[in-house]
Amino acid sequence: MIAARLCVPMVVGVLVMSSSHEAEAQNAKVNTNESDVKPYSLPDALVTEKGRSVTSAELWTTVRRPELLKLFASQVYGKTPTKSILPTYEVISEDREALGGKAVRREVSIRFTDKADGPHLDLLIYLPKSAERDKPAPAFLGLNFEGNQAVTHDPGVRLSTAWMRAEHGTGVVDHRVTEASRGSVATRWMVERVVERGYALATVCYGDLDPDFDDGFQNGVHPLFYRPGQTKPDPDEWGAIGAWAWGLSRALDYLETTPEVDAKKVAVLGHSRLGKAALWAGAQDQRFALVISNNSGAGGAALSKRIFGEDVAHLNGSFPHWFCTNFHQYSGHEEKLPVDQHELIALIAPRPVLVSSAEEDKWADPKGEFLAAKAAEPVYRLLGKDGLALDAWPKPAENSLVKSTIGYRYRPGPHDVLPSDWEAYLNFADAHLGK
Ligand code: GCU
């Protein structure tokens, strides 16, 4: 099965870091000039499809919110299957003296079939010692790109079994990880710092859910839900981002069974394409108490109709497996989209959401992310919350953090998750999760 996969011709390369993003923007001929942004109009989050004004929380909850969820599902990310699969949980390892005695580390295998090599999630959890002594800890949950072993130097974490890209930029999935990757993205996760601040950290490799290439949806969790005879998702059914978001909810199911975690205080977060997945997970699954999007850009927190940086044609051309097939009709036709990304953020209301942008990350359209966050405000206000406590797009600043219910951060530097971003996440979570 894997051998066949290796022979699949790969889609255009995927570049992940900032310098690559610059090159990508130039090659892709997308708009990177503010003066070339044409006038556009956004759908009103508070007007129903039948043209009715949404003037009460009840109307939002019973009519408009379901309507928007349905539109995002059928036109953008694809519908998430409703069939529930009863997984089995197996604790694979536990170290009660992890991180020099500061934490308990647990690895849990979440299995969706009884086949040993069937789809499963390897969940890595660090729990602060205080979670046992005092009270259950709030938690951060996010998908990682490189395997659980890469998020920390802890030698006890098992190597990921997911298939990985040869390197970001090639689009080729050709190997399993080795020891060499241990701790390679430790600064993107700051495990010790998170635990020191009293939070648990839980993570899963996104490749466990669906390997990130256009494989016709054969190797991830999609086939678990096919009808008899079905071989790929229908045009309005989920793509890879939908599967990644689904996996976040399955990890939350497990956290709900973990006594040391306060499952009512779980922040779901993600960087870049995994930020898109975190937003979609938070929009659909209201158990997530807080959502953090880091540099999620097009198809994430940035407005599509503004057409700045990566556009819908680029998303669909380079990553045909991310969204549903219906989304492809909007390549070059953003004006026809019945929704825009401010409404995705609005679907998180009244829960806190932090949109975090980086100055050098023009590809992700930081200004479009700000404008989307701001345009979600009327829904938050309708639900009795404050919105985004900024009137204009701010200048980037190292310690930038606006802590209103729609939070915003805009810092200098590249497309990445930096230690200073984690300080902002922790401060935002402290403010909203009532620690
Ligand atoms: C590419 C892609 C973005 C995505 C990013 C990433 O740059 O165009 O949409 O967010 O990869 O996931 O790093």
GROMACS .gro file of C-alpha atoms and ligand atoms in nm:
model
  448
    1MET     CA    1   0.000   0.000   0.000
    2ILE     CA    2   0.276   0.238   0.094
    3ALA     CA    3   0.487   0.140  -0.207
    4ALA     CA    4   0.198   0.238  -0.432
    5ARG     CA    5   0.172   0.564  -0.249
    6LEU     CA    6   0.535   0.648  -0.314
    7CYS     CA    7   0.477   0.628  -0.687
    8VAL     CA    8   0.189   0.875  -0.691
    9PRO     CA    9   0.294   1.184  -0.886
   10MET     CA   10   0.310   1.464  -0.635
   11VAL     CA   11   0.145   1.800  -0.644
   12VAL     CA   12   0.341   2.123  -0.663
   13GLY     CA   13   0.583   2.167  -0.375
   14VAL     CA   14   0.474   2.291  -0.038
   15LEU     CA   15   0.694   2.546   0.129
   16VAL     CA   16   0.656   2.617   0.492
   17MET     CA   17   0.904   2.868   0.632
   18SER     CA   18   0.903   3.240   0.573
   19SER     CA   19   1.173   3.270   0.307
   20SER     CA   20   1.002   2.990   0.118
   21HIS     CA   21   0.675   3.172   0.155
   22GLU     CA   22   0.823   3.477  -0.014
   23ALA     CA   23   0.942   3.261  -0.303
   24GLU     CA   24   0.606   3.089  -0.319
   25ALA     CA   25   0.421   3.418  -0.337
   26GLN     CA   26   0.642   3.533  -0.622
   27ASN     CA   27   0.606   3.209  -0.817
   28ALA     CA   28   0.235   3.181  -0.766
   29LYS     CA   29   0.161   3.529  -0.906
   30VAL     CA   30  -0.077   3.616  -0.628
   31ASN     CA   31  -0.153   3.969  -0.521
   32THR     CA   32   0.095   4.103  -0.269
   33ASN     CA   33   0.024   4.471  -0.327
   34GLU     CA   34  -0.213   4.647  -0.093
   35SER     CA   35  -0.289   4.900  -0.365
   36ASP     CA   36  -0.409   4.617  -0.592
   37VAL     CA   37  -0.678   4.500  -0.350
   38LYS     CA   38  -1.007   4.559  -0.533
   39PRO     CA   39  -1.328   4.655  -0.354
   40TYR     CA   40  -1.504   4.347  -0.217
   41SER     CA   41  -1.805   4.290   0.000
   42LEU     CA   42  -1.837   4.044   0.284
   43PRO     CA   43  -2.147   3.842   0.360
   44ASP     CA   44  -2.320   3.966   0.674
   45ALA     CA   45  -2.279   3.709   0.950
   46LEU     CA   46  -2.600   3.840   1.104
   47VAL     CA   47  -2.832   3.806   0.805
   48THR     CA   48  -2.982   3.464   0.730
   49GLU     CA   49  -2.987   3.309   0.384
   50LYS     CA   50  -3.350   3.421   0.360
   51GLY     CA   51  -3.247   3.779   0.432
   52ARG     CA   52  -3.369   3.793   0.791
   53SER     CA   53  -3.170   4.004   1.040
   54VAL     CA   54  -3.036   3.806   1.330
   55THR     CA   55  -3.121   4.021   1.628
   56SER     CA   56  -3.120   3.771   1.913
   57ALA     CA   57  -2.887   3.511   2.055
   58GLU     CA   58  -3.161   3.258   2.003
   59LEU     CA   59  -3.188   3.329   1.632
   60TRP     CA   60  -2.812   3.305   1.601
   61THR     CA   61  -2.802   2.972   1.782
   62THR     CA   62  -3.100   2.808   1.620
   63VAL     CA   63  -3.089   2.947   1.266
   64ARG     CA   64  -2.782   3.138   1.156
   65ARG     CA   65  -2.510   2.936   1.328
   66PRO     CA   66  -2.637   2.603   1.184
   67GLU     CA   67  -2.675   2.769   0.845
   68LEU     CA   68  -2.315   2.893   0.844
   69LEU     CA   69  -2.181   2.562   0.969
   70LYS     CA   70  -2.360   2.390   0.684
   71LEU     CA   71  -2.219   2.633   0.427
   72PHE     CA   72  -1.862   2.593   0.552
   73ALA     CA   73  -1.912   2.217   0.549
   74SER     CA   74  -2.066   2.182   0.205
   75GLN     CA   75  -1.868   2.455   0.025
   76VAL     CA   76  -1.531   2.483   0.199
   77TYR     CA   77  -1.397   2.207   0.425
   78GLY     CA   78  -1.646   1.932   0.344
   79LYS     CA   79  -1.894   1.767   0.576
   80THR     CA   80  -1.754   1.584   0.875
   81PRO     CA   81  -1.907   1.236   0.906
   82THR     CA   82  -2.163   1.210   1.180
   83LYS     CA   83  -2.120   0.835   1.230
   84SER     CA   84  -1.942   0.786   1.560
   85ILE     CA   85  -1.673   0.529   1.594
   86LEU     CA   86  -1.613   0.387   1.936
   87PRO     CA   87  -1.235   0.402   1.977
   88THR     CA   88  -1.025   0.203   2.218
   89TYR     CA   89  -0.768   0.375   2.436
   90GLU     CA   90  -0.442   0.213   2.535
   91VAL     CA   91  -0.186   0.382   2.757
   92ILE     CA   92   0.141   0.291   2.588
   93SER     CA   93   0.377   0.455   2.834
   94GLU     CA   94   0.382   0.671   3.142
   95ASP     CA   95   0.671   0.851   3.307
   96ARG     CA   96   0.582   1.006   3.638
   97GLU     CA   97   0.913   1.192   3.660
   98ALA     CA   98   0.927   1.348   3.316
   99LEU     CA   99   1.098   1.680   3.245
  100GLY     CA  100   1.320   1.644   3.549
  101GLY     CA  101   1.029   1.558   3.777
  102LYS     CA  102   0.808   1.852   3.677
  103ALA     CA  103   0.557   1.654   3.476
  104VAL     CA  104   0.384   1.327   3.412
  105ARG     CA  105   0.424   1.216   3.053
  106ARG     CA  106   0.169   0.980   2.905
  107GLU     CA  107   0.143   0.830   2.558
  108VAL     CA  108  -0.193   0.697   2.455
  109SER     CA  109  -0.290   0.509   2.144
  110ILE     CA  110  -0.643   0.590   2.026
  111ARG     CA  111  -0.751   0.313   1.789
  112PHE     CA  112  -1.043   0.330   1.549
  113THR     CA  113  -1.045  -0.032   1.436
  114ASP     CA  114  -0.930  -0.359   1.587
  115LYS     CA  115  -0.664  -0.403   1.318
  116ALA     CA  116  -0.315  -0.351   1.461
  117ASP     CA  117  -0.211  -0.147   1.156
  118GLY     CA  118  -0.546   0.036   1.121
  119PRO     CA  119  -0.581   0.413   1.158
  120HIS     CA  120  -0.497   0.537   1.506
  121LEU     CA  121  -0.379   0.847   1.686
  122ASP     CA  122  -0.072   0.856   1.905
  123LEU     CA  123  -0.153   1.118   2.165
  124LEU     CA  124   0.133   1.260   2.371
  125ILE     CA  125   0.032   1.433   2.695
  126TYR     CA  126   0.238   1.623   2.949
  127LEU     CA  127   0.060   1.695   3.277
  128PRO     CA  128   0.194   1.937   3.535
  129LYS     CA  129   0.251   1.764   3.869
  130SER     CA  130   0.013   2.017   4.025
  131ALA     CA  131  -0.272   1.859   3.825
  132GLU     CA  132  -0.265   1.559   4.055
  133ARG     CA  133  -0.188   1.747   4.375
  134ASP     CA  134  -0.428   2.040   4.346
  135LYS     CA  135  -0.686   2.041   4.072
  136PRO     CA  136  -0.719   1.927   3.711
  137ALA     CA  137  -0.515   2.140   3.473
  138PRO     CA  138  -0.640   2.339   3.175
  139ALA     CA  139  -0.477   2.217   2.857
  140PHE     CA  140  -0.349   2.312   2.513
  141LEU     CA  141  -0.417   2.064   2.236
  142GLY     CA  142  -0.268   2.087   1.889
  143LEU     CA  143  -0.156   1.883   1.593
  144ASN     CA  144   0.213   1.869   1.506
  145PHE     CA  145   0.376   1.834   1.164
  146GLU     CA  146   0.683   1.630   1.245
  147GLY     CA  147   0.579   1.357   1.492
  148ASN     CA  148   0.551   1.366   1.870
  149GLN     CA  149   0.922   1.301   1.918
  150ALA     CA  150   1.002   1.632   1.749
  151VAL     CA  151   0.816   1.854   1.996
  152THR     CA  152   1.051   1.778   2.287
  153HIS     CA  153   1.402   1.650   2.358
  154ASP     CA  154   1.254   1.404   2.608
  155PRO     CA  155   1.417   1.073   2.507
  156GLY     CA  156   1.118   0.874   2.633
  157VAL     CA  157   0.875   0.985   2.359
  158ARG     CA  158   0.818   0.717   2.097
  159LEU     CA  159   0.909   0.787   1.737
  160SER     CA  160   0.606   0.864   1.524
  161THR     CA  161   0.489   0.587   1.294
  162ALA     CA  162   0.323   0.828   1.050
  163TRP     CA  163   0.457   0.868   0.696
  164MET     CA  164   0.634   1.200   0.655
  165ARG     CA  165   0.730   1.437   0.383
  166ALA     CA  166   1.087   1.407   0.252
  167GLU     CA  167   1.115   1.773   0.341
  168HIS     CA  168   0.876   2.062   0.335
  169GLY     CA  169   0.889   2.187  -0.018
  170THR     CA  170   0.892   1.860  -0.210
  171GLY     CA  171   0.542   1.734  -0.150
  172VAL     CA  172   0.687   1.383  -0.128
  173VAL     CA  173   0.588   1.148   0.152
  174ASP     CA  174   0.862   0.892   0.167
  175HIS     CA  175   0.988   0.799   0.509
  176ARG     CA  176   0.928   0.744   0.874
  177VAL     CA  177   1.103   0.963   1.127
  178THR     CA  178   1.434   0.878   1.289
  179GLU     CA  179   1.608   0.976   1.614
  180ALA     CA  180   1.760   1.271   1.429
  181SER     CA  181   1.427   1.455   1.446
  182ARG     CA  182   1.395   1.431   1.824
  183GLY     CA  183   1.341   1.779   1.968
  184SER     CA  184   1.376   1.941   1.624
  185VAL     CA  185   1.075   2.169   1.681
  186ALA     CA  186   1.099   2.199   2.060
  187THR     CA  187   1.091   2.579   2.042
  188ARG     CA  188   0.757   2.557   1.860
  189TRP     CA  189   0.603   2.375   2.156
  190MET     CA  190   0.778   2.500   2.470
  191VAL     CA  191   0.662   2.197   2.666
  192GLU     CA  192   0.849   2.279   2.989
  193ARG     CA  193   0.729   2.636   2.989
  194VAL     CA  194   0.367   2.531   2.934
  195VAL     CA  195   0.384   2.282   3.220
  196GLU     CA  196   0.560   2.535   3.444
  197ARG     CA  197   0.269   2.774   3.385
  198GLY     CA  198   0.027   2.507   3.508
  199TYR     CA  199  -0.111   2.380   3.179
  200ALA     CA  200  -0.117   2.033   3.030
  201LEU     CA  201  -0.001   1.996   2.671
  202ALA     CA  202  -0.142   1.735   2.436
  203THR     CA  203  -0.037   1.676   2.079
  204VAL     CA  204  -0.082   1.434   1.789
  205CYS     CA  205   0.099   1.414   1.456
  206TYR     CA  206  -0.136   1.523   1.177
  207GLY     CA  207  -0.005   1.244   0.953
  208ASP     CA  208  -0.173   0.992   1.187
  209LEU     CA  209  -0.508   1.125   1.063
  210ASP     CA  210  -0.439   1.184   0.700
  211PRO     CA  211  -0.098   1.195   0.532
  212ASP     CA  212  -0.058   1.539   0.379
  213PHE     CA  213  -0.065   1.469   0.007
  214ASP     CA  214  -0.318   1.399  -0.264
  215ASP     CA  215  -0.352   1.022  -0.228
  216GLY     CA  216  -0.716   1.004  -0.333
  217PHE     CA  217  -0.807   0.968   0.036
  218GLN     CA  218  -0.695   0.607   0.070
  219ASN     CA  219  -0.449   0.620   0.357
  220GLY     CA  220  -0.598   0.829   0.635
  221VAL     CA  221  -0.920   0.802   0.833
  222HIS     CA  222  -1.151   0.879   0.536
  223PRO     CA  223  -1.203   0.514   0.430
  224LEU     CA  224  -1.337   0.435   0.778
  225PHE     CA  225  -1.648   0.627   0.680
  226TYR     CA  226  -1.701   0.523   0.318
  227ARG     CA  227  -2.040   0.376   0.227
  228PRO     CA  228  -2.018   0.032   0.068
  229GLY     CA  229  -1.866   0.091  -0.275
  230GLN     CA  230  -1.756   0.448  -0.203
  231THR     CA  231  -1.390   0.511  -0.287
  232LYS     CA  232  -1.346   0.881  -0.223
  233PRO     CA  233  -1.534   1.159  -0.045
  234ASP     CA  234  -1.834   1.309  -0.228
  235PRO     CA  235  -1.791   1.669  -0.354
  236ASP     CA  236  -1.939   1.806  -0.031
  237GLU     CA  237  -1.756   1.567   0.202
  238TRP     CA  238  -1.445   1.633   0.406
  239GLY     CA  239  -1.092   1.675   0.281
  240ALA     CA  240  -0.768   1.656   0.479
  241ILE     CA  241  -0.835   1.967   0.690
  242GLY     CA  242  -1.170   1.816   0.788
  243ALA     CA  243  -0.997   1.495   0.896
  244TRP     CA  244  -0.735   1.683   1.095
  245ALA     CA  245  -1.011   1.880   1.271
  246TRP     CA  246  -1.203   1.558   1.341
  247GLY     CA  247  -0.890   1.414   1.501
  248LEU     CA  248  -0.867   1.710   1.737
  249SER     CA  249  -1.216   1.629   1.860
  250ARG     CA  250  -1.121   1.263   1.907
  251ALA     CA  251  -0.821   1.371   2.115
  252LEU     CA  252  -1.056   1.589   2.321
  253ASP     CA  253  -1.281   1.286   2.377
  254TYR     CA  254  -0.983   1.119   2.539
  255LEU     CA  255  -0.891   1.426   2.745
  256GLU     CA  256  -1.247   1.417   2.882
  257THR     CA  257  -1.159   1.082   3.036
  258THR     CA  258  -0.834   1.209   3.190
  259PRO     CA  259  -0.889   1.307   3.554
  260GLU     CA  260  -0.583   1.537   3.566
  261VAL     CA  261  -0.717   1.750   3.278
  262ASP     CA  262  -0.998   2.003   3.309
  263ALA     CA  263  -1.167   1.918   2.980
  264LYS     CA  264  -1.388   2.227   3.007
  265LYS     CA  265  -1.071   2.434   2.970
  266VAL     CA  266  -0.905   2.296   2.662
  267ALA     CA  267  -0.754   2.544   2.414
  268VAL     CA  268  -0.719   2.405   2.063
  269LEU     CA  269  -0.438   2.559   1.863
  270GLY     CA  270  -0.254   2.521   1.537
  271HIS     CA  271   0.003   2.679   1.312
  272SER     CA  272  -0.050   2.751   0.944
  273ARG     CA  273  -0.245   2.466   0.774
  274LEU     CA  274  -0.292   2.322   1.122
  275GLY     CA  275  -0.426   2.662   1.230
  276LYS     CA  276  -0.689   2.625   0.959
  277ALA     CA  277  -0.772   2.284   1.109
  278ALA     CA  278  -0.782   2.426   1.464
  279LEU     CA  279  -1.029   2.698   1.360
  280TRP     CA  280  -1.253   2.448   1.183
  281ALA     CA  281  -1.236   2.215   1.486
  282GLY     CA  282  -1.322   2.502   1.721
  283ALA     CA  283  -1.607   2.619   1.498
  284GLN     CA  284  -1.770   2.276   1.490
  285ASP     CA  285  -1.695   2.140   1.835
  286GLN     CA  286  -1.818   2.373   2.105
  287ARG     CA  287  -1.645   2.173   2.376
  288PHE     CA  288  -1.323   2.357   2.288
  289ALA     CA  289  -1.310   2.643   2.537
  290LEU     CA  290  -1.067   2.859   2.343
  291VAL     CA  291  -0.916   2.861   1.993
  292ILE     CA  292  -0.576   2.987   1.878
  293SER     CA  293  -0.489   3.038   1.514
  294ASN     CA  294  -0.122   3.101   1.445
  295ASN     CA  295  -0.044   3.234   1.096
  296SER     CA  296  -0.329   3.027   0.951
  297GLY     CA  297  -0.377   3.255   0.649
  298ALA     CA  298  -0.588   3.161   0.346
  299GLY     CA  299  -0.861   2.912   0.428
  300GLY     CA  300  -0.792   2.993   0.794
  301ALA     CA  301  -0.827   3.331   0.963
  302ALA     CA  302  -0.765   3.548   0.654
  303LEU     CA  303  -1.047   3.685   0.442
  304SER     CA  304  -1.076   3.513   0.104
  305LYS     CA  305  -1.258   3.791  -0.083
  306ARG     CA  306  -0.979   4.043  -0.013
  307ILE     CA  307  -0.754   3.844  -0.248
  308PHE     CA  308  -0.418   3.926  -0.094
  309GLY     CA  309  -0.135   3.674  -0.055
  310GLU     CA  310  -0.238   3.314  -0.108
  311ASP     CA  311  -0.574   3.293  -0.288
  312VAL     CA  312  -0.831   3.019  -0.337
  313ALA     CA  313  -0.685   2.912  -0.673
  314HIS     CA  314  -0.347   2.860  -0.511
  315LEU     CA  315  -0.494   2.669  -0.219
  316ASN     CA  316  -0.683   2.434  -0.447
  317GLY     CA  317  -0.404   2.406  -0.706
  318SER     CA  318  -0.125   2.323  -0.465
  319PHE     CA  319  -0.326   2.135  -0.205
  320PRO     CA  320  -0.617   1.972  -0.389
  321HIS     CA  321  -0.675   1.739  -0.094
  322TRP     CA  322  -0.719   2.002   0.180
  323PHE     CA  323  -1.073   2.125   0.111
  324CYS     CA  324  -1.381   1.961  -0.037
  325THR     CA  325  -1.423   1.928  -0.412
  326ASN     CA  326  -1.702   2.190  -0.408
  327PHE     CA  327  -1.449   2.449  -0.292
  328HIS     CA  328  -1.265   2.422  -0.625
  329GLN     CA  329  -1.545   2.611  -0.803
  330TYR     CA  330  -1.433   2.924  -0.616
  331SER     CA  331  -1.077   2.923  -0.758
  332GLY     CA  332  -1.054   3.265  -0.922
  333HIS     CA  333  -1.415   3.330  -0.814
  334GLU     CA  334  -1.388   3.434  -0.453
  335GLU     CA  335  -1.677   3.677  -0.506
  336LYS     CA  336  -1.910   3.378  -0.543
  337LEU     CA  337  -1.821   3.226  -0.206
  338PRO     CA  338  -2.136   3.229   0.010
  339VAL     CA  339  -1.922   3.270   0.324
  340ASP     CA  340  -1.597   3.433   0.423
  341GLN     CA  341  -1.354   3.356   0.701
  342HIS     CA  342  -1.484   3.617   0.948
  343GLU     CA  343  -1.785   3.388   0.973
  344LEU     CA  344  -1.563   3.094   1.062
  345ILE     CA  345  -1.428   3.301   1.351
  346ALA     CA  346  -1.785   3.403   1.440
  347LEU     CA  347  -1.878   3.035   1.470
  348ILE     CA  348  -1.643   3.019   1.769
  349ALA     CA  349  -1.845   3.288   1.951
  350PRO     CA  350  -1.895   3.344   2.240
  351ARG     CA  351  -1.577   3.151   2.319
  352PRO     CA  352  -1.244   3.333   2.315
  353VAL     CA  353  -1.036   3.313   1.999
  354LEU     CA  354  -0.684   3.446   1.945
  355VAL     CA  355  -0.572   3.534   1.594
  356SER     CA  356  -0.195   3.558   1.582
  357SER     CA  357  -0.019   3.704   1.278
  358ALA     CA  358   0.343   3.767   1.179
  359GLU     CA  359   0.476   4.070   0.991
  360GLU     CA  360   0.691   3.881   0.739
  361ASP     CA  361   0.412   3.635   0.668
  362LYS     CA  362   0.256   3.835   0.384
  363TRP     CA  363   0.156   3.510   0.215
  364ALA     CA  364  -0.094   3.455   0.500
  365ASP     CA  365  -0.224   3.814   0.471
  366PRO     CA  366  -0.186   3.944   0.829
  367LYS     CA  367  -0.411   4.239   0.751
  368GLY     CA  368  -0.680   4.006   0.613
  369GLU     CA  369  -0.655   3.807   0.937
  370PHE     CA  370  -0.707   4.123   1.140
  371LEU     CA  371  -1.002   4.231   0.925
  372ALA     CA  372  -1.166   3.889   0.959
  373ALA     CA  373  -1.124   3.895   1.337
  374LYS     CA  374  -1.275   4.245   1.347
  375ALA     CA  375  -1.565   4.150   1.120
  376ALA     CA  376  -1.660   3.863   1.356
  377GLU     CA  377  -1.728   4.122   1.628
  378PRO     CA  378  -2.104   4.177   1.573
  379VAL     CA  379  -2.170   3.811   1.654
  380TYR     CA  380  -1.966   3.828   1.974
  381ARG     CA  381  -2.151   4.143   2.076
  382LEU     CA  382  -2.488   3.987   2.002
  383LEU     CA  383  -2.391   3.707   2.238
  384GLY     CA  384  -2.304   3.957   2.512
  385LYS     CA  385  -1.927   3.957   2.475
  386ASP     CA  386  -1.676   4.224   2.388
  387GLY     CA  387  -1.531   4.198   2.039
  388LEU     CA  388  -1.179   4.289   1.933
  389ALA     CA  389  -1.054   4.586   2.134
  390LEU     CA  390  -0.878   4.753   1.842
  391ASP     CA  391  -1.020   4.994   1.588
  392ALA     CA  392  -0.739   4.984   1.338
  393TRP     CA  393  -0.476   4.736   1.231
  394PRO     CA  394  -0.188   4.790   1.474
  395LYS     CA  395   0.184   4.809   1.399
  396PRO     CA  396   0.368   4.484   1.476
  397ALA     CA  397   0.525   4.463   1.823
  398GLU     CA  398   0.728   4.192   1.993
  399ASN     CA  399   0.497   4.155   2.294
  400SER     CA  400   0.178   4.240   2.113
  401LEU     CA  401  -0.135   4.086   2.263
  402VAL     CA  402  -0.487   4.222   2.275
  403LYS     CA  403  -0.675   4.015   2.530
  404SER     CA  404  -1.036   4.094   2.439
  405THR     CA  405  -1.260   3.792   2.370
  406ILE     CA  406  -1.154   3.815   2.008
  407GLY     CA  407  -0.783   3.843   2.078
  408TYR     CA  408  -0.520   3.961   1.838
  409ARG     CA  409  -0.143   3.946   1.817
  410TYR     CA  410   0.076   4.095   1.547
  411ARG     CA  411   0.447   4.054   1.591
  412PRO     CA  412   0.756   4.114   1.379
  413GLY     CA  413   0.931   3.812   1.229
  414PRO     CA  414   0.860   3.506   1.020
  415HIS     CA  415   0.587   3.250   0.959
  416ASP     CA  416   0.657   3.028   1.259
  417VAL     CA  417   0.566   2.961   1.620
  418LEU     CA  418   0.816   3.143   1.841
  419PRO     CA  419   0.871   3.121   2.218
  420SER     CA  420   0.721   3.473   2.243
  421ASP     CA  421   0.405   3.345   2.071
  422TRP     CA  422   0.372   3.087   2.346
  423GLU     CA  423   0.400   3.358   2.611
  424ALA     CA  424   0.109   3.532   2.437
  425TYR     CA  425  -0.095   3.210   2.419
  426LEU     CA  426  -0.035   3.145   2.788
  427ASN     CA  427  -0.125   3.500   2.887
  428PHE     CA  428  -0.439   3.488   2.673
  429ALA     CA  429  -0.538   3.153   2.824
  430ASP     CA  430  -0.471   3.283   3.178
  431ALA     CA  431  -0.703   3.575   3.106
  432HIS     CA  432  -0.986   3.365   2.965
  433LEU     CA  433  -0.973   3.023   3.121
  434GLY     CA  434  -0.992   3.163   3.473
  435LYS     CA  435  -0.677   3.000   3.604
  436GCU     C1  436   0.177   2.676   0.243
  436GCU     C2  437   0.032   2.705   0.213
  436GCU     C3  438  -0.039   2.771   0.331
  436GCU     C4  439  -0.015   2.694   0.459
  436GCU     C5  440   0.134   2.673   0.479
  436GCU     C6  441   0.171   2.586   0.599
  436GCU     O1  442   0.247   2.795   0.247
  436GCU     O2  443   0.026   2.783   0.097
  436GCU     O3  444  -0.178   2.778   0.306
  436GCU     O4  445  -0.072   2.760   0.568
  436GCU     O5  446   0.189   2.608   0.365
  436GCU     O6  447   0.093   2.505   0.642
  436GCU     O7  448   0.284   2.600   0.645
   0.00000   0.00000   0.00000
